[in-house]
Structure formats: structure tokens, C-alpha cells
XYZ file of C-alpha atoms in Angstrom:
314
model
C 22.590 38.997 49.479
C 25.378 37.746 51.436
C 27.945 40.070 50.202
C 25.712 43.153 50.466
C 26.607 45.920 53.220
C 23.680 47.469 54.848
C 24.141 50.756 56.641
C 22.626 51.316 59.811
C 21.024 54.677 61.061
C 19.802 54.455 64.558
C 17.889 57.716 66.327
C 17.974 57.438 70.332
C 15.506 59.624 72.062
C 15.515 60.091 76.145
C 14.441 62.661 78.472
C 17.115 63.328 81.161
C 15.839 66.450 82.696
C 16.977 69.981 82.164
C 17.660 73.578 83.712
C 15.339 75.421 85.132
C 12.767 72.329 85.540
C 13.176 70.587 82.267
C 13.528 73.843 80.243
C 16.527 73.102 78.260
C 19.366 70.301 78.403
C 22.492 71.375 80.206
C 25.221 72.186 77.370
C 28.064 70.459 79.268
C 25.566 67.279 78.818
C 25.324 67.556 75.269
C 29.520 68.005 74.832
C 30.107 64.757 76.889
C 27.987 62.658 75.406
C 29.056 64.189 71.907
C 32.857 63.485 73.193
C 32.145 60.163 74.249
C 30.193 59.115 70.987
C 33.446 59.919 69.129
C 35.339 57.976 70.965
C 33.538 55.111 69.282
C 33.779 56.175 66.086
C 36.017 53.928 63.754
C 34.962 50.721 65.771
C 31.533 50.358 66.947
C 30.420 53.693 65.203
C 30.813 55.153 61.952
C 29.643 58.474 63.056
C 27.412 60.195 65.204
C 25.480 63.948 66.086
C 24.027 65.009 69.194
C 21.196 67.249 69.319
C 18.425 68.527 71.839
C 14.717 70.045 72.008
C 13.845 71.385 75.258
C 14.732 68.787 78.080
C 14.501 65.763 75.545
C 17.813 64.705 74.038
C 18.969 62.281 70.751
C 21.627 60.275 69.651
C 21.777 60.204 65.790
C 24.001 57.204 65.075
C 25.715 55.538 61.648
C 27.059 51.988 61.989
C 27.542 48.512 60.191
C 26.813 46.122 63.243
C 23.915 46.543 65.379
C 25.166 43.868 68.337
C 26.793 46.054 70.719
C 24.642 49.396 70.269
C 22.303 49.268 72.785
C 25.101 48.540 75.275
C 26.990 51.472 74.149
C 23.785 54.183 74.287
C 22.944 52.652 77.886
C 26.356 53.434 79.018
C 26.677 56.785 77.385
C 22.974 57.602 78.987
C 24.475 56.305 82.165
C 27.440 58.373 82.246
C 25.008 61.356 80.998
C 22.742 60.954 83.816
C 25.616 60.954 86.218
C 27.045 64.334 85.268
C 23.206 65.327 85.514
C 23.145 64.851 89.155
C 26.662 66.319 89.972
C 24.867 69.070 88.860
C 21.941 68.594 90.739
C 19.610 68.681 87.982
C 16.773 65.660 88.341
C 15.733 63.626 85.896
C 12.326 62.037 85.009
C 11.370 59.110 87.102
C 13.108 56.161 85.320
C 14.236 58.275 82.254
C 12.745 55.900 79.623
C 14.301 55.745 76.057
C 12.833 55.403 72.458
C 14.320 54.335 69.438
C 14.266 53.806 65.661
C 16.477 52.428 63.243
C 16.352 52.446 59.165
C 18.941 49.836 57.342
C 19.152 50.286 53.596
C 22.313 50.454 51.154
C 23.088 53.638 50.794
C 22.526 55.080 47.827
C 24.586 57.420 45.236
C 22.984 60.342 47.048
C 21.300 59.528 50.192
C 19.819 61.788 52.460
C 17.758 61.765 55.586
C 15.428 64.102 58.070
C 15.245 63.761 61.632
C 12.292 65.207 63.997
C 12.389 65.608 67.788
C 9.783 67.202 70.033
C 10.041 67.987 73.728
C 6.359 66.759 74.297
C 5.635 63.288 75.159
C 2.478 62.475 73.469
C 0.408 59.980 71.419
C -0.441 61.934 68.918
C 3.122 62.182 67.200
C 3.464 61.082 64.185
C 0.330 59.477 62.572
C -0.621 62.802 60.983
C 2.304 63.932 59.878
C 3.298 60.776 58.084
C 0.385 60.300 56.330
C 0.625 63.537 55.245
C 4.239 62.973 53.751
C 3.511 59.602 52.323
C 0.154 59.306 51.325
C -1.137 62.838 50.875
C -0.927 64.105 47.197
C -2.219 67.855 48.627
C 1.011 68.043 50.802
C 3.719 66.140 48.547
C 2.596 66.794 44.929
C 5.343 64.264 43.947
C 3.169 61.476 45.030
C 1.087 62.102 41.871
C 3.418 63.698 39.489
C 6.388 61.590 39.847
C 6.841 57.889 38.110
C 8.882 57.131 41.284
C 6.559 57.607 44.041
C 3.578 56.789 42.080
C 3.136 53.477 43.413
C 2.644 54.697 46.735
C 3.852 53.372 49.845
C 3.058 50.722 52.434
C 1.954 51.741 55.997
C 2.430 49.734 59.389
C 0.452 50.237 62.245
C 0.456 48.889 65.643
C -2.678 48.524 67.207
C -2.827 46.838 70.482
C -1.273 43.507 69.535
C -1.903 43.517 66.461
C 0.418 44.711 63.292
C -1.224 45.800 60.447
C 0.105 46.763 56.979
C -1.801 49.244 54.643
C -1.024 49.914 51.084
C -1.861 53.425 50.101
C -3.459 55.021 47.707
C -6.005 52.158 47.492
C -6.249 51.651 51.734
C -6.179 55.270 51.999
C -9.668 55.082 53.692
C -9.103 51.954 55.580
C -5.475 53.822 57.333
C -7.219 56.652 57.953
C -10.085 54.817 59.996
C -7.620 53.085 61.931
C -4.857 55.810 62.733
C -7.251 58.607 63.368
C -7.525 57.731 67.206
C -3.705 57.387 67.803
C -4.435 56.097 71.284
C -5.462 53.275 69.576
C -3.213 52.640 66.395
C 0.004 54.134 65.699
C 2.209 54.055 62.468
C 5.641 53.179 63.524
C 7.174 52.126 59.823
C 6.739 53.312 56.568
C 8.115 51.534 53.294
C 7.763 51.496 49.475
C 6.541 48.591 47.397
C 9.253 46.889 46.965
C 10.409 46.867 50.707
C 12.589 49.618 50.659
C 12.697 51.443 54.462
C 11.149 55.283 54.311
C 10.655 55.877 57.947
C 10.773 55.134 61.392
C 9.108 56.065 64.334
C 11.010 55.915 68.203
C 9.588 53.102 70.167
C 8.123 52.273 72.659
C 5.296 55.179 72.351
C 5.143 57.731 75.054
C 8.178 57.680 76.614
C 11.293 58.920 75.843
C 10.737 62.293 73.716
C 8.799 61.528 70.286
C 11.420 60.849 67.289
C 10.908 60.206 63.508
C 13.497 58.874 61.047
C 13.078 59.099 57.601
C 15.039 59.115 54.230
C 14.273 61.763 51.777
C 14.995 62.883 48.103
C 14.833 60.332 44.653
C 12.396 57.830 45.366
C 11.221 59.255 48.474
C 9.825 62.797 49.194
C 12.215 65.425 49.589
C 13.005 67.277 52.889
C 10.887 70.176 51.655
C 7.842 67.718 51.593
C 8.817 66.211 54.640
C 8.694 69.257 56.273
C 5.328 70.458 54.684
C 2.792 69.131 57.348
C 4.482 70.573 60.101
C 3.870 74.159 58.304
C 0.351 74.095 60.486
C 0.448 73.505 63.864
C -1.918 70.678 64.460
C -2.995 70.428 67.861
C -1.418 67.213 69.849
C -2.304 65.831 73.132
C 0.065 65.803 76.607
C 0.288 62.990 78.314
C 0.791 65.163 81.351
C -2.720 66.262 82.920
C -1.425 69.878 83.499
C -1.806 71.191 80.261
C -4.643 70.885 77.326
C -4.091 70.322 73.406
C -1.468 72.391 72.407
C -0.395 73.457 68.648
C 2.847 71.532 67.372
C 5.056 74.559 66.825
C 7.937 74.008 64.151
C 10.642 75.733 65.429
C 14.939 76.065 64.703
C 17.469 74.920 67.207
C 18.052 77.905 69.060
C 14.205 78.293 69.662
C 13.875 74.668 70.492
C 12.230 75.442 74.255
C 9.469 76.971 75.844
C 8.990 79.272 78.379
C 4.939 79.582 78.556
C 3.115 77.569 81.337
C 1.823 74.188 79.828
C 3.537 74.788 76.258
C 3.239 75.070 73.484
C 5.014 71.838 72.464
C 8.026 72.278 69.813
C 9.310 70.081 67.207
C 12.402 70.677 65.288
C 13.883 69.334 61.957
C 17.490 68.641 60.689
C 18.335 66.976 57.591
C 21.292 65.491 56.635
C 23.772 64.216 53.585
C 25.385 61.142 54.348
C 28.730 59.836 52.432
C 30.052 56.520 52.992
C 27.910 56.514 56.434
C 29.340 59.853 57.490
C 26.901 62.444 58.388
C 27.074 65.496 56.461
C 24.865 68.857 58.527
C 22.816 69.467 60.244
C 20.813 71.368 58.021
C 18.118 73.325 60.610
C 15.138 73.003 57.956
C 12.787 74.948 60.322
C 15.148 77.843 60.851
C 12.857 79.368 58.316
C 10.930 82.704 58.053
C 8.336 81.003 56.052
C 7.151 79.028 58.918
C 6.955 82.143 60.868
C 3.033 82.704 60.092
C 2.822 79.015 61.900
C 4.711 79.784 64.628
C 2.764 83.320 65.556
C -0.772 81.271 64.786
C 0.011 78.530 67.010
C 1.079 80.623 69.770
C -2.006 82.840 69.343
C -3.888 79.314 69.607
C -2.156 78.074 72.729
C -2.954 81.404 74.476
C -6.590 81.051 74.141
C -6.212 77.219 75.267
C -4.003 78.487 78.119
C -6.717 81.333 79.212
C -9.085 78.822 79.935
C -7.052 77.927 83.129
C -7.929 74.702 84.880
C -11.019 74.024 82.266
C -9.534 71.813 79.735
C -11.018 73.272 76.293
C -10.085 70.605 74.195
C -11.161 66.966 75.273
């Protein structure tokens, strides 16, 4: 095993502020972050990609070593904050970050899918991960494909306890545990043989909700990963100014909201990895097949917002 070279794929998310008042990240800051990361390729990094959803910014990094990544990310985020300060754009207080990492031997055809939302919420991504890796009515290959038939292991964090649930036999126990996300959160999914499948950005409730997963072959496809988002499920806000709102799957060009109080957005990008290099992204939610979900979610958001200060969803 000592001769095996693992590829590390890291997702870092942060909320650094935007204009006007958190509507979207300044494009100059994205360019600065991308340029600084490109300078590190060939040394600390293999490849990188910078993107955003609303005022949430994310770095997708591929690398072999892990020792210097935290220092590098901290320095680049510091430069981004300085840039925003010069533009007189204030960042959220302390602007904490979240991150997750998948470490694996690169397959002959390696695919990854990344999700990023602009809303700090406890509700991402328990429901969606169950639909992707545990529900055959969403991912039909769980019962039709021998590669997925054995199921997946969900690792949850409940207070100070770390609990594993092996699906399908632990399905009811898992759902009973994660149905209240404030009490129990899924943060890792893996195959029975230990091969990592998905990782959620932690710590929860800070930065911006990010999800990194592998797709294709012995994992659900990118389409199966996107399928649960075709329903605009309700999610809570960490702020007191807006009620529960539907989560809208949107393309990169629509990854910002203008209505007061929501609704929140989520984007989905897919990449192929070859020799550690990122090929892509493909903007998975840039699809007219999701127009109905967006329209339905917008109607729900309008109904919820019409209640004004009377919270319609507790």
C-alpha cells in the first residue's frame, strides 16, 4: 500500500460578501483567487477551479499532498478579503470556511460532481444524500446494477457521536436518525469496501453548504446525483429574516437571488478527472427539464413570503 499514490480532491467554501449586500461575489475577486491558485499548480496543486453561488465562493482543488493546503487556502482567502475591503464590500462577520475532501486512487474514468448553495442551512444535504445513495426510486441502479446492489455506508454526526449506517438493512434507522438535521447530519458516504463516495463540507452551518461526490461506474451517475434536486424541497434558513423556503436548482448564470428572503439556490457542476487535471465544468442544472422545478419553487416562495412576519413554516 505504501507505493499507492492517492489523489486528494478538496472543496473549500466561504462567504466573503458580495454586491449589492450579498447578491453576488465580485468577479474581480474570483479572478484574483483563480490567478493565485494557478500560480501554485505544479507545486502544491495539480489543478483548481473557482466558482460561486450568490455571495458564496468555492475552490475545487486537486493535489497529492495535504500538508500545505490549509496554509495556501488561508493565504488566498486573506487576499480575497483584502480585495473586497478595497472595493468597500463588507464580508460577513469572521467569514468562517467549510471544507471537505475525497482521497482515492484515480479510476480509468473518474468523474466528480460538486454542489454549492448560497444559503447557510442545517437542511443540506441529508435528504438529498439519502435519495442519491439509498433510494432506488431516485437512483434505480441501486437495484438494477450489480455494482451498486450491495449498498452504501452513511456516516453521521450526532452531537459528539459518530454513527455508521449500512444500507439497505439500516434504512429505517438512518431515516429515523437524520430526519431532524439539527440533531444528526450525514457528512460522509462510502461503499462497503471503504471506497469514498461523497463528503459534505464541515463544520456545518458556516461557510456555504458544499457537497463533493464521485459519479459513474460503481457510483451513481451525475444524472442520478442531480435527480433529487428536481423537487424543490423545503430548507430552513439560519437567519431569522426569512421562513423555510424551497431550494431552487439553477445554472451558474442564475446563481443569485433578487427577491427579499429567498428562495435559496443550489448549483451543480460535474468534472472528469484525468491525471489529476479537471476537465470541465459541465453546468448540470443548466437544463430546461428543470424549469418546472424552478417555477414550482418560485410559486411556493411567493406564497411563503406573502405571510410577511408570520412564519408559515415552523
